[in-house]
PDB file of N, CA and C in Angstrom:
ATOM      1  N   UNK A  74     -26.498 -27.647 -68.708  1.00 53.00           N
ATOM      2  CA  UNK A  74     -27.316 -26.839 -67.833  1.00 53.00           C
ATOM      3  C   UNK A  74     -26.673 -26.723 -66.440  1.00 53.00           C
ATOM      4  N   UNK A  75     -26.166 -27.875 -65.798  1.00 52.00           N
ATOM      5  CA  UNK A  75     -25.226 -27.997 -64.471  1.00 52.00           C
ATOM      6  C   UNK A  75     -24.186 -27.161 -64.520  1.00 52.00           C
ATOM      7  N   UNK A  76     -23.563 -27.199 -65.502  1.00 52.00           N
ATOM      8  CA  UNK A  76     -22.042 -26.666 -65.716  1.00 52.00           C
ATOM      9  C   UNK A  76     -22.551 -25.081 -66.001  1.00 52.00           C
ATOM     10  N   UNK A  77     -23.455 -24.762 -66.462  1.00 48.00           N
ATOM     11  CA  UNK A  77     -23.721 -22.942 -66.967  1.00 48.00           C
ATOM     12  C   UNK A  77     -24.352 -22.569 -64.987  1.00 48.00           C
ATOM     13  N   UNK A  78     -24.844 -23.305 -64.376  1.00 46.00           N
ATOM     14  CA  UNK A  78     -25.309 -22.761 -63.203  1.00 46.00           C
ATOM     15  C   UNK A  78     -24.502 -22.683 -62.436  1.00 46.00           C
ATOM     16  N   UNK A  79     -23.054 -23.723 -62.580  1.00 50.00           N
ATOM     17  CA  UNK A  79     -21.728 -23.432 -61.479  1.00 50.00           C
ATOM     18  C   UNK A  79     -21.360 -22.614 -62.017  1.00 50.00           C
ATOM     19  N   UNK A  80     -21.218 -22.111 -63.163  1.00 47.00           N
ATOM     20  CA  UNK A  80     -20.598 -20.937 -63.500  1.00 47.00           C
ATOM     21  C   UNK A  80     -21.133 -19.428 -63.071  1.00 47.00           C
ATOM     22  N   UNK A  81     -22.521 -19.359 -62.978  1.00 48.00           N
ATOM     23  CA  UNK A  81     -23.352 -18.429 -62.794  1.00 48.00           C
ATOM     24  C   UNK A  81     -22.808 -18.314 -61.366  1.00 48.00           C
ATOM     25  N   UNK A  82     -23.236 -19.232 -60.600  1.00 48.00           N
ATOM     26  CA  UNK A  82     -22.952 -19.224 -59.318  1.00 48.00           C
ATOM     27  C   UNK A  82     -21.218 -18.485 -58.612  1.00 48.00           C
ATOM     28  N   UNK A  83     -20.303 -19.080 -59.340  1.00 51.00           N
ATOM     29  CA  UNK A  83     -18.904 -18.755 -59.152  1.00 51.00           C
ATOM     30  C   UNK A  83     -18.636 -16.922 -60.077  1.00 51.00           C
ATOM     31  N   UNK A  84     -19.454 -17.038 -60.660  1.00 48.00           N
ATOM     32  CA  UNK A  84     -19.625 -15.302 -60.990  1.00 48.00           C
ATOM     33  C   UNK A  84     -20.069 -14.213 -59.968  1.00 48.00           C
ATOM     34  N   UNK A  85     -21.522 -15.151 -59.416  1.00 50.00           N
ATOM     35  CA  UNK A  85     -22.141 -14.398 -58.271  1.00 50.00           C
ATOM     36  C   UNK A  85     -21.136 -13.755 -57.044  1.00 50.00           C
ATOM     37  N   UNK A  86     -20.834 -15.214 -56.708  1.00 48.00           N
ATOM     38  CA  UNK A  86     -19.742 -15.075 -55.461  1.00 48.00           C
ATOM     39  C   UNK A  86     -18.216 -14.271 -55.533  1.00 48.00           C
ATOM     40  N   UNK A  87     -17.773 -14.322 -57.187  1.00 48.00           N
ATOM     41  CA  UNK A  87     -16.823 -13.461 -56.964  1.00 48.00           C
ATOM     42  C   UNK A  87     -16.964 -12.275 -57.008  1.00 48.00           C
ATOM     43  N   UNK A  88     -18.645 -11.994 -57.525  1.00 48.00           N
ATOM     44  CA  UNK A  88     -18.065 -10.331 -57.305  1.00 48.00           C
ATOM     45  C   UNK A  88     -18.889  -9.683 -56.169  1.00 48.00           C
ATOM     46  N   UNK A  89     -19.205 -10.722 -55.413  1.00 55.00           N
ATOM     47  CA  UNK A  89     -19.854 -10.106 -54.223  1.00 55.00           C
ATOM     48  C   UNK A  89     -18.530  -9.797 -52.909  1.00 55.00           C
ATOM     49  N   UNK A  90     -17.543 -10.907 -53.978  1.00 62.00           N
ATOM     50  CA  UNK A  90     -16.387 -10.490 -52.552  1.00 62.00           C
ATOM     51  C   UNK A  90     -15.336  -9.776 -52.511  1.00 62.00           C
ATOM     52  N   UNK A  91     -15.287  -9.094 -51.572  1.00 75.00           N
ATOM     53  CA  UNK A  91     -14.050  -7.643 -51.526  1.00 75.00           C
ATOM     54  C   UNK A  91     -12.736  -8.541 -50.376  1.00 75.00           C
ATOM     55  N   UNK A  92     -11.778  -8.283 -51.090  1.00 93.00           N
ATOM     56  CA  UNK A  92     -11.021  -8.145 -50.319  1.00 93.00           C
ATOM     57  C   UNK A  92     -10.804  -6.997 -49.116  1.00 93.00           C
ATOM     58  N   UNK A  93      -9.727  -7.217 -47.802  1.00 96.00           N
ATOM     59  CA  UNK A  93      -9.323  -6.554 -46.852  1.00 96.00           C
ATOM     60  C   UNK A  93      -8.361  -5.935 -47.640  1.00 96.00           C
ATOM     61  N   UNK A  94      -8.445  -4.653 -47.594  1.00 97.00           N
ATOM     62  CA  UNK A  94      -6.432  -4.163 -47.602  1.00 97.00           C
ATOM     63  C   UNK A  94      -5.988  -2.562 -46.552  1.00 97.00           C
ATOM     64  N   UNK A  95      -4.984  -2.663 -46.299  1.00 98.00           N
ATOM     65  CA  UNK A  95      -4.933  -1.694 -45.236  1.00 98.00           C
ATOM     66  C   UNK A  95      -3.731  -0.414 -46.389  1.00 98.00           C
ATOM     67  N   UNK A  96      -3.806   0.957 -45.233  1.00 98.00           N
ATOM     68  CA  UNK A  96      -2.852   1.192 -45.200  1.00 98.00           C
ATOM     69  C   UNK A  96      -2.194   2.001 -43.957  1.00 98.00           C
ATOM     70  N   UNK A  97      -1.201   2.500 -43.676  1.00 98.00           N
ATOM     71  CA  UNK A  97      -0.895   3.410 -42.521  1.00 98.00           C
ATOM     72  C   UNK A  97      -0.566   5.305 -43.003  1.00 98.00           C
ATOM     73  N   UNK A  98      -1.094   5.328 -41.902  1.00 98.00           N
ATOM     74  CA  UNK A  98      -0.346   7.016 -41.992  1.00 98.00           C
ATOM     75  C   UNK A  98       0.418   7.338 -40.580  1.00 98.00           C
ATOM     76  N   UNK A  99       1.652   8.207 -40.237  1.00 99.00           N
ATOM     77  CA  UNK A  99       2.494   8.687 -39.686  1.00 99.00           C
ATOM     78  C   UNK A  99       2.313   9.626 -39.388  1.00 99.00           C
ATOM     79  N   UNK A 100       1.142  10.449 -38.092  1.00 99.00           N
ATOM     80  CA  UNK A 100       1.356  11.980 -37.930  1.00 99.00           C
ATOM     81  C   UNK A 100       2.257  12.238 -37.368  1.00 99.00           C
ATOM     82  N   UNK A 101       2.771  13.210 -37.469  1.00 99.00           N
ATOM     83  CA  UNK A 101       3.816  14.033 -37.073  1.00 99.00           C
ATOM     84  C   UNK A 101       3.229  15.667 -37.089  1.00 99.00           C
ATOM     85  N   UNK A 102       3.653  16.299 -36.190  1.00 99.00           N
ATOM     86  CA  UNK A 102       3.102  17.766 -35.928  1.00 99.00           C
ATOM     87  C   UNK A 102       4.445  18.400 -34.854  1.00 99.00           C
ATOM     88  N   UNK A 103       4.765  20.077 -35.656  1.00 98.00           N
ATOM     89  CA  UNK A 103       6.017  20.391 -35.095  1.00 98.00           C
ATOM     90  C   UNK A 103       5.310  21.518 -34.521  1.00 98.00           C
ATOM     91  N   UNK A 104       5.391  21.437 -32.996  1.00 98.00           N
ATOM     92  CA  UNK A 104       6.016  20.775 -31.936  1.00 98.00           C
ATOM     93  C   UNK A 104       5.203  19.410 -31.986  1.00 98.00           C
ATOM     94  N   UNK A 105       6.034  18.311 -31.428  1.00 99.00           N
ATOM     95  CA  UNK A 105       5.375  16.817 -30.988  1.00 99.00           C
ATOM     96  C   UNK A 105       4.047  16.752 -30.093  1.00 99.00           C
ATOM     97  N   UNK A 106       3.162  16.041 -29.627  1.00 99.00           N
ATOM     98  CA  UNK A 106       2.094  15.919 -28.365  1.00 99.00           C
ATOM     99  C   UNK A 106       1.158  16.937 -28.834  1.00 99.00           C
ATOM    100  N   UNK A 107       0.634  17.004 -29.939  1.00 99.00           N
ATOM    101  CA  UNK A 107      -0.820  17.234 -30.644  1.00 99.00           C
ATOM    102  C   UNK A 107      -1.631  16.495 -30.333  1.00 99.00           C
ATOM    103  N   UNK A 108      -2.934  15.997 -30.049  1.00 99.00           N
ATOM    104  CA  UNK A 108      -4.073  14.904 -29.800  1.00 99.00           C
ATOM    105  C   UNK A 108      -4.491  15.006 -31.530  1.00 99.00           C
ATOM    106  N   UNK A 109      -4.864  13.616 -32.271  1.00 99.00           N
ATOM    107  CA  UNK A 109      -5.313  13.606 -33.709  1.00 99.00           C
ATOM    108  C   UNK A 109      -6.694  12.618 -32.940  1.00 99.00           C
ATOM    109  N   UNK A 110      -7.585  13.203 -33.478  1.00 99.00           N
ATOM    110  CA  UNK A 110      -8.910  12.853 -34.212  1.00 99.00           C
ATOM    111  C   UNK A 110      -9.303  12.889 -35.363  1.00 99.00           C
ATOM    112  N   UNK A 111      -9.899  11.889 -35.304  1.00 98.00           N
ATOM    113  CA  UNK A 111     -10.700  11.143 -36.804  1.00 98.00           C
ATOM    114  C   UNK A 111     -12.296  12.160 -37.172  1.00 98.00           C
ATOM    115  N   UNK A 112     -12.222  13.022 -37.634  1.00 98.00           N
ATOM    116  CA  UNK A 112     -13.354  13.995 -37.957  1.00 98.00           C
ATOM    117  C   UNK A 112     -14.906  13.067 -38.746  1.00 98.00           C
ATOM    118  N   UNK A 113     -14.363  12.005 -39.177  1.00 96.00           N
ATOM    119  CA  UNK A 113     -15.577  11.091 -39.332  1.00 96.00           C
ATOM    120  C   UNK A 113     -16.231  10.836 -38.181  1.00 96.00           C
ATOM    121  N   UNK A 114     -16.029  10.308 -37.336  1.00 97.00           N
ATOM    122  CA  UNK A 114     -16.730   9.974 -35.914  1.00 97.00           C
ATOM    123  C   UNK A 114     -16.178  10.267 -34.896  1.00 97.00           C
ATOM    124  N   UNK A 115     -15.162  11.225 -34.192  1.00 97.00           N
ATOM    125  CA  UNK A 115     -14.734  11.950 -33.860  1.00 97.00           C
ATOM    126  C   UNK A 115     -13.720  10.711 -32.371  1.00 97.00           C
ATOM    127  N   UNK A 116     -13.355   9.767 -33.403  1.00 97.00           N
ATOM    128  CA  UNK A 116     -12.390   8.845 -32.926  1.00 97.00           C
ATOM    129  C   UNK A 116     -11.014   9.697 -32.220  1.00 97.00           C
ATOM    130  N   UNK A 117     -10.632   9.248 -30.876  1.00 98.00           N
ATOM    131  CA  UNK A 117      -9.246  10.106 -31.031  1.00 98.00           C
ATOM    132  C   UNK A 117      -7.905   8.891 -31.580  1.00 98.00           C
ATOM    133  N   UNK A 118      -7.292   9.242 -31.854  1.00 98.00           N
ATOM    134  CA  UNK A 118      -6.384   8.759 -32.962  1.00 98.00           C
ATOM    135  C   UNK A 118      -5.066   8.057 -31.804  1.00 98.00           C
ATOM    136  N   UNK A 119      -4.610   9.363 -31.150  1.00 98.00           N
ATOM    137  CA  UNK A 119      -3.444   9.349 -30.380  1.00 98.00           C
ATOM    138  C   UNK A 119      -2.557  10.839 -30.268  1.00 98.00           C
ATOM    139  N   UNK A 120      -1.692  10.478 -30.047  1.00 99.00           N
ATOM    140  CA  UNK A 120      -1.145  12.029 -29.702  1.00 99.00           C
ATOM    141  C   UNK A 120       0.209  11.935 -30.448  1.00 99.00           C
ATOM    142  N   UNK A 121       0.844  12.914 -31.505  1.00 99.00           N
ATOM    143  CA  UNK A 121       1.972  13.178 -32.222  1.00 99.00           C
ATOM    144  C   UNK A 121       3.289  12.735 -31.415  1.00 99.00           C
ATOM    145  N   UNK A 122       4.244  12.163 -32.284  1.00 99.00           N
ATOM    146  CA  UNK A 122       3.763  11.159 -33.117  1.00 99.00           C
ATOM    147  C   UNK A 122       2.988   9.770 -33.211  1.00 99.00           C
ATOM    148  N   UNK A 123       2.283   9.488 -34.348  1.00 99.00           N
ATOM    149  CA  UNK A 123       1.461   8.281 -34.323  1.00 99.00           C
ATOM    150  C   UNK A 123       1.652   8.045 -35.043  1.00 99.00           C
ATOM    151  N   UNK A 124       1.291   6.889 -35.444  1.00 98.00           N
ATOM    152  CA  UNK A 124       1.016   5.642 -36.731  1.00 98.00           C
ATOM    153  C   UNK A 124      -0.101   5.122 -36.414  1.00 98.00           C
ATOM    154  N   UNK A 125      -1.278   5.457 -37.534  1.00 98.00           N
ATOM    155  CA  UNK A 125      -2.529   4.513 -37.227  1.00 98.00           C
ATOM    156  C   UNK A 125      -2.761   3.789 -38.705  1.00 98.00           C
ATOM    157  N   UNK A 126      -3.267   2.817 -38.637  1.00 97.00           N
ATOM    158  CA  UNK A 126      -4.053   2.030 -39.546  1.00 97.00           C
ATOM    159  C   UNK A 126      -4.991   2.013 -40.369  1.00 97.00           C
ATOM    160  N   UNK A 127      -5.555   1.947 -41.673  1.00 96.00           N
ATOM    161  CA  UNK A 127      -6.281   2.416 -41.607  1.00 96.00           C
ATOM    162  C   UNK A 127      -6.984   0.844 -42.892  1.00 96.00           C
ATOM    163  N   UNK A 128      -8.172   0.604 -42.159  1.00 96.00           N
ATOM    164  CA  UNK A 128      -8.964  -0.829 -43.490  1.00 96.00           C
ATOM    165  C   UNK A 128      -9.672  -0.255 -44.470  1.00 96.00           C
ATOM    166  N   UNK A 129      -9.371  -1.021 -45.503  1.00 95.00           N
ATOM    167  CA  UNK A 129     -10.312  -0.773 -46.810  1.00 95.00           C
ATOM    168  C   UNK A 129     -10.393  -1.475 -47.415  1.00 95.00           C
ATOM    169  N   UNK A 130     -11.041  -1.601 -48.528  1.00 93.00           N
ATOM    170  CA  UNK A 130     -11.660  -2.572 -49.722  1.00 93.00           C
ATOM    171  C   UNK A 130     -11.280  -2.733 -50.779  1.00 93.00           C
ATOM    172  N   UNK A 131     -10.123  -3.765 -51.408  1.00 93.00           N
ATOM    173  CA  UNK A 131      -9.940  -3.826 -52.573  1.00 93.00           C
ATOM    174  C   UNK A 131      -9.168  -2.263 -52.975  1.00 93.00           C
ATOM    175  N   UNK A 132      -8.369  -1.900 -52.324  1.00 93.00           N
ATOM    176  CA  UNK A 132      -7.056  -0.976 -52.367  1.00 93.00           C
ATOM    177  C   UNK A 132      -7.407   0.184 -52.557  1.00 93.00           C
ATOM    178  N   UNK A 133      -9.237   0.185 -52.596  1.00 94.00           N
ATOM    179  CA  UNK A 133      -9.646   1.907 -52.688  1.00 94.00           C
ATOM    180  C   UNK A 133      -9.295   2.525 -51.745  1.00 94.00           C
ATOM    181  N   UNK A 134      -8.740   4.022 -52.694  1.00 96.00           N
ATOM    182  CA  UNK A 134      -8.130   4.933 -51.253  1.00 96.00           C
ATOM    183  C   UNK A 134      -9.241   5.339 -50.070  1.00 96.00           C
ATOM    184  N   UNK A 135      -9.196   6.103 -49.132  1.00 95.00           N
ATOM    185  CA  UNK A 135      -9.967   6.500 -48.458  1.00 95.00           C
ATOM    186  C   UNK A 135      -9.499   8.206 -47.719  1.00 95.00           C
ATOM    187  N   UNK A 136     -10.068   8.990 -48.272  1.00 97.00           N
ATOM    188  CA  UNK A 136     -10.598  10.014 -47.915  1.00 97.00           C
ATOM    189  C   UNK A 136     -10.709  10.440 -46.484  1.00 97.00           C
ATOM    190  N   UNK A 137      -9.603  11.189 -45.666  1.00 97.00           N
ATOM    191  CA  UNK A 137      -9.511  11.482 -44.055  1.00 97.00           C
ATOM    192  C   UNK A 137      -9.687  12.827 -44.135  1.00 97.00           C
ATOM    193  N   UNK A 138     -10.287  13.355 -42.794  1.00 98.00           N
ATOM    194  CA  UNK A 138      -9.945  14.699 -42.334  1.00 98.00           C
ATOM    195  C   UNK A 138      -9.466  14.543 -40.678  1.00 98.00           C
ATOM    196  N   UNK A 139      -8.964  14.892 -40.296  1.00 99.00           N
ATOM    197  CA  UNK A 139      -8.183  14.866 -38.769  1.00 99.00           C
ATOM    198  C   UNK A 139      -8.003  16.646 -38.455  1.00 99.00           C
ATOM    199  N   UNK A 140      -8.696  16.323 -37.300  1.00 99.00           N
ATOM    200  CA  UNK A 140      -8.084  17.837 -36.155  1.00 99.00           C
ATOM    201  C   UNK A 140      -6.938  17.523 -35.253  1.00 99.00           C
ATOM    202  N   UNK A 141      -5.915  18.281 -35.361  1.00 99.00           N
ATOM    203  CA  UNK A 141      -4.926  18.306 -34.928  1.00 99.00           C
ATOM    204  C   UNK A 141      -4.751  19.433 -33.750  1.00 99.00           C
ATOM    205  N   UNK A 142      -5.075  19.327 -32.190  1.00 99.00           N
ATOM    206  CA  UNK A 142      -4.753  20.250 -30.951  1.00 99.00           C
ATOM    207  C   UNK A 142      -3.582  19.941 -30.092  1.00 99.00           C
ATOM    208  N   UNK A 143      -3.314  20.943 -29.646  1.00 99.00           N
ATOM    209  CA  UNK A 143      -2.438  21.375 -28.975  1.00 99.00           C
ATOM    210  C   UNK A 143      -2.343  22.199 -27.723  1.00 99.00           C
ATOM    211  N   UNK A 144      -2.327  22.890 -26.850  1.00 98.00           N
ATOM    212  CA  UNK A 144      -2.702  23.700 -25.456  1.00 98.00           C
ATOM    213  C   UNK A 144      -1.772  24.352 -26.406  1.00 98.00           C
ATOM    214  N   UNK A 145      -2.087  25.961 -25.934  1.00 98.00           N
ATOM    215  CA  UNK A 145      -1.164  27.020 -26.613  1.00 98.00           C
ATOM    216  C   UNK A 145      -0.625  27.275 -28.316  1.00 98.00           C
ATOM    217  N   UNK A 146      -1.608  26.156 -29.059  1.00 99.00           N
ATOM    218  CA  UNK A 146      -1.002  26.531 -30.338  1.00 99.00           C
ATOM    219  C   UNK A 146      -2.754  26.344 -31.056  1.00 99.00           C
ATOM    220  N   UNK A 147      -2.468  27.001 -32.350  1.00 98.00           N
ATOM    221  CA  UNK A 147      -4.140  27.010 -32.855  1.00 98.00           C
ATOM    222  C   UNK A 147      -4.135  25.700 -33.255  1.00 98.00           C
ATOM    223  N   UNK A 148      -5.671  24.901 -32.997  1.00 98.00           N
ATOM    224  CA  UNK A 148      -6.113  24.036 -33.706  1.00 98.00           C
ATOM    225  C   UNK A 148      -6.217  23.774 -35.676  1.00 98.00           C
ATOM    226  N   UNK A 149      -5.763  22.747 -35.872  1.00 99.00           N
ATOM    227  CA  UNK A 149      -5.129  22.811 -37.874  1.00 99.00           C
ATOM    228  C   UNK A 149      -6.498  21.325 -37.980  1.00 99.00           C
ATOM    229  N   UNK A 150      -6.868  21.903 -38.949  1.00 98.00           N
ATOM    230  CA  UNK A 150      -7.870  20.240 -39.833  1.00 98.00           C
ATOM    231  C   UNK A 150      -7.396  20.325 -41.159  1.00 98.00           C
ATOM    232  N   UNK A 151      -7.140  18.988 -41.408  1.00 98.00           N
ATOM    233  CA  UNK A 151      -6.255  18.897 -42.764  1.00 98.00           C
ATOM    234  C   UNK A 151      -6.957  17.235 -43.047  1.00 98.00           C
ATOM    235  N   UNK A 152      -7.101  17.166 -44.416  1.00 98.00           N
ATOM    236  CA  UNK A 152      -7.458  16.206 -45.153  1.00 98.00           C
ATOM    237  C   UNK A 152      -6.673  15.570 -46.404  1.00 98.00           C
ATOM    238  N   UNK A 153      -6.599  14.240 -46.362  1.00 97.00           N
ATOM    239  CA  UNK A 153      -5.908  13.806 -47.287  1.00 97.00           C
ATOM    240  C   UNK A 153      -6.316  12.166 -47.658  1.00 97.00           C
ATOM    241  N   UNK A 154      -5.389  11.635 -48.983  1.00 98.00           N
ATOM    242  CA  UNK A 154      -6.107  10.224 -49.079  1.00 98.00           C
ATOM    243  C   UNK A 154      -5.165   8.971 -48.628  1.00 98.00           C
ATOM    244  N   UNK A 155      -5.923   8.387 -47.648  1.00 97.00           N
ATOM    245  CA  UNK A 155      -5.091   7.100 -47.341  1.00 97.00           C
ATOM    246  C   UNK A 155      -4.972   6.318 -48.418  1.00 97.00           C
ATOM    247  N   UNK A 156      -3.910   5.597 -48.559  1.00 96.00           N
ATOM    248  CA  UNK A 156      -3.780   4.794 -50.100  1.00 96.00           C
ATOM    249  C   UNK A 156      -3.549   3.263 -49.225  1.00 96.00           C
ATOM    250  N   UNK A 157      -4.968   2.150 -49.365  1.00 97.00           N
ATOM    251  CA  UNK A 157      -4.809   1.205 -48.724  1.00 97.00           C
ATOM    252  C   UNK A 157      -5.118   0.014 -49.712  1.00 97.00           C
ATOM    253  N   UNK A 158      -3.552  -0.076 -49.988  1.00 96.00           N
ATOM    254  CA  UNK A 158      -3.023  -0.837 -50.932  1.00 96.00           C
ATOM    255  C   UNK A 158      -2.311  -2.159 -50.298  1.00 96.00           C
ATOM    256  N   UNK A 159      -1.994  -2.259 -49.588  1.00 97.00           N
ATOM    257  CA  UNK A 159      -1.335  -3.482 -48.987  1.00 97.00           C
ATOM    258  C   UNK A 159      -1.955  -4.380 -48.329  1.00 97.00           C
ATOM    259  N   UNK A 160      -2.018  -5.770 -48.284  1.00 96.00           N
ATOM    260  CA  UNK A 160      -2.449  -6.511 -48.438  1.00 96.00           C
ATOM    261  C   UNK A 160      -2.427  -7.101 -46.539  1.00 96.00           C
ATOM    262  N   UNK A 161      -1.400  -6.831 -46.180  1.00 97.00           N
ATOM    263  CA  UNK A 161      -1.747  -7.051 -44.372  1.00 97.00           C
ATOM    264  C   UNK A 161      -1.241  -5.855 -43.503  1.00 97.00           C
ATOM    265  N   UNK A 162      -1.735  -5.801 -42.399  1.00 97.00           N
ATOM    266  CA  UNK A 162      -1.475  -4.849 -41.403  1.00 97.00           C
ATOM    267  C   UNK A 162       0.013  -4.487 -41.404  1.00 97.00           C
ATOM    268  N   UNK A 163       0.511  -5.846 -41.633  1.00 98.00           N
ATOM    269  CA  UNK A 163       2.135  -5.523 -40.998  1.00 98.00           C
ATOM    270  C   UNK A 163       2.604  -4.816 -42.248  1.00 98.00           C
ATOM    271  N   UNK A 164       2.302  -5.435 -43.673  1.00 98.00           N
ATOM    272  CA  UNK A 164       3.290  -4.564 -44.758  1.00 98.00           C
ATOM    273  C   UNK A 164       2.774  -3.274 -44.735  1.00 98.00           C
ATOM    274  N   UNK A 165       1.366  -2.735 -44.632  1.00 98.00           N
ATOM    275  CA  UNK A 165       0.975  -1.334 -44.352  1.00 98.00           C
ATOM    276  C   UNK A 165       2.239  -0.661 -43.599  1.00 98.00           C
ATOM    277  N   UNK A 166       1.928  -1.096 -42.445  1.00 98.00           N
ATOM    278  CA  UNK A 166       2.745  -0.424 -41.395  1.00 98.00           C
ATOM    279  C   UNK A 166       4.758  -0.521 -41.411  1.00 98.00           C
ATOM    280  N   UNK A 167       4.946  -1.181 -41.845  1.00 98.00           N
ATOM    281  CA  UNK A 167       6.407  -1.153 -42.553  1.00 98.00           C
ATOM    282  C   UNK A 167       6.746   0.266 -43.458  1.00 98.00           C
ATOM    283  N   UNK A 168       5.406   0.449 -44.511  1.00 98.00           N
ATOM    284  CA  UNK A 168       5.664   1.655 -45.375  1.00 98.00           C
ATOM    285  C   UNK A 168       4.335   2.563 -45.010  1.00 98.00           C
ATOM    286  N   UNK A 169       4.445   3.606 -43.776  1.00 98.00           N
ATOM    287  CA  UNK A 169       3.328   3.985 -43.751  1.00 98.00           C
ATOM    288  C   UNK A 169       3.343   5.925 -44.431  1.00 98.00           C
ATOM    289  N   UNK A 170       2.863   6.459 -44.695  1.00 98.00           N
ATOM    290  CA  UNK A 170       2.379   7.348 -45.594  1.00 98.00           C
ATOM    291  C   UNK A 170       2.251   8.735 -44.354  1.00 98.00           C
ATOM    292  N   UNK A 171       3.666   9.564 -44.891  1.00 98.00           N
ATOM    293  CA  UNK A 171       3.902  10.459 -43.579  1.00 98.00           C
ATOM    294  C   UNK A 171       2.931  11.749 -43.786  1.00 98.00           C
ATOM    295  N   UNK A 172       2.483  12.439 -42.949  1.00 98.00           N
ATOM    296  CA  UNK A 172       1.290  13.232 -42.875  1.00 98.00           C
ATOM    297  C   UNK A 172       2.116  14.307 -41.498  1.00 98.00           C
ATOM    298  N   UNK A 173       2.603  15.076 -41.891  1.00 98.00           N
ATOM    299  CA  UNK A 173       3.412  16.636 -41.308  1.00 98.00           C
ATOM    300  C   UNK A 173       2.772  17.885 -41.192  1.00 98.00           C
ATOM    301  N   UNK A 174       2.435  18.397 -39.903  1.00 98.00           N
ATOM    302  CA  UNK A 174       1.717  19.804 -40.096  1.00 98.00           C
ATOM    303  C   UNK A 174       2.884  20.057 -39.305  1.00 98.00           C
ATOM    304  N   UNK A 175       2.616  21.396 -39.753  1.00 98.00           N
ATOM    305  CA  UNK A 175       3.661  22.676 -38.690  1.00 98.00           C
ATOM    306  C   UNK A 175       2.350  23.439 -38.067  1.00 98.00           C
ATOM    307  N   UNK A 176       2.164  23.206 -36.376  1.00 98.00           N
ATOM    308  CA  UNK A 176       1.095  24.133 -35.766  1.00 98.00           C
ATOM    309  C   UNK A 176       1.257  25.461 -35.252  1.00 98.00           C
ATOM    310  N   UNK A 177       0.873  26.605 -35.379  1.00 98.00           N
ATOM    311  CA  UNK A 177       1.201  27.788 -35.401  1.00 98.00           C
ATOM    312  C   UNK A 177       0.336  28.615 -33.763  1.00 98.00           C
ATOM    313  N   UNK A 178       1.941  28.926 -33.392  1.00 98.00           N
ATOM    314  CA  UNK A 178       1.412  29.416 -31.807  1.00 98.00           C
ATOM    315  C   UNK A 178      -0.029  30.238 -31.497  1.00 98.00           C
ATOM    316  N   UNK A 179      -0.375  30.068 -31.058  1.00 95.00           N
ATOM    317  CA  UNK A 179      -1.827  31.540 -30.460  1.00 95.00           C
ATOM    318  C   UNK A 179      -0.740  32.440 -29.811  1.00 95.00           C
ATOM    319  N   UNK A 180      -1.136  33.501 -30.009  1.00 90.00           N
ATOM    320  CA  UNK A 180      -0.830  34.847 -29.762  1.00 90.00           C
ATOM    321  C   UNK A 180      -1.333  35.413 -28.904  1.00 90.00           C
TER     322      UNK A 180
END
C-alpha cells in the first residue's frame, strides 16, 4: 500500500513538471535600424539587427508575429515559429534561427 502511494505520488509530480527550454531568433531587415515589436503585448524587441530570446515549455514551438518599422519605408508584420528546443539560454543563442525581411520604400 506504501510503495503503490510513492508511486502515485512520483507520477503526480512528474507530470505536473515542465521543463524550461529556450530558443533565439536573429532579425535582420534590409536596410538595418527597423524597431521589432512583439505583437503579443506590444513588447519592443530592439532595433535590426537583433537577437532575442525566446522561453518555452518542454521544446514546444511558439508561434510570433512582430511589426517591423522604419521612418521612410512601409511598415511589414510577419509571423513565424520559434523552435525552443535547447535546453539553456546560451546554447539557444549560439544557434539562433535567422528571420530576414526586405522593407519596401514609401513612395
Amino acid at each position: 500500500m506504501v510503495y503503490l502511494l510513492a508511486v502515485a505520488a512520483m507520477l503526480q509530480l512528474t507530470a505536473c513538471g515542465s521543463s524550461k527550454t529556450y530558443g533565439d531568433v536573429k532579425f535582420i531587415t534590409i536596410p538595418p535600424g527597423a524597431q521589432v515589436v512583439n505583437l503579443k503585448d506590444d513588447t519592443n524587441l530592439g532595433m535590426t539587427p537583433v537577437q532575442v530570446t525566446w522561453e518555452g515549455k518542454d521544446g514546444k514551438p511558439e508561434y510570433v508575429t512582430v511589426e517591423l518599422t522604419k521612418k521612410g519605408y512601409k511598415n511589414d508584420i510577419t509571423s513565424f515559429w520559434v523552435n525552443t528546443r535547447h535546453e539553456t539560454r546560451e546554447a539557444a543563442a549560439a544557434e539562433p534561427q535567422p528571420v530576414t525581411v526586405e522593407l519596401q520604400k514609401r513612395k
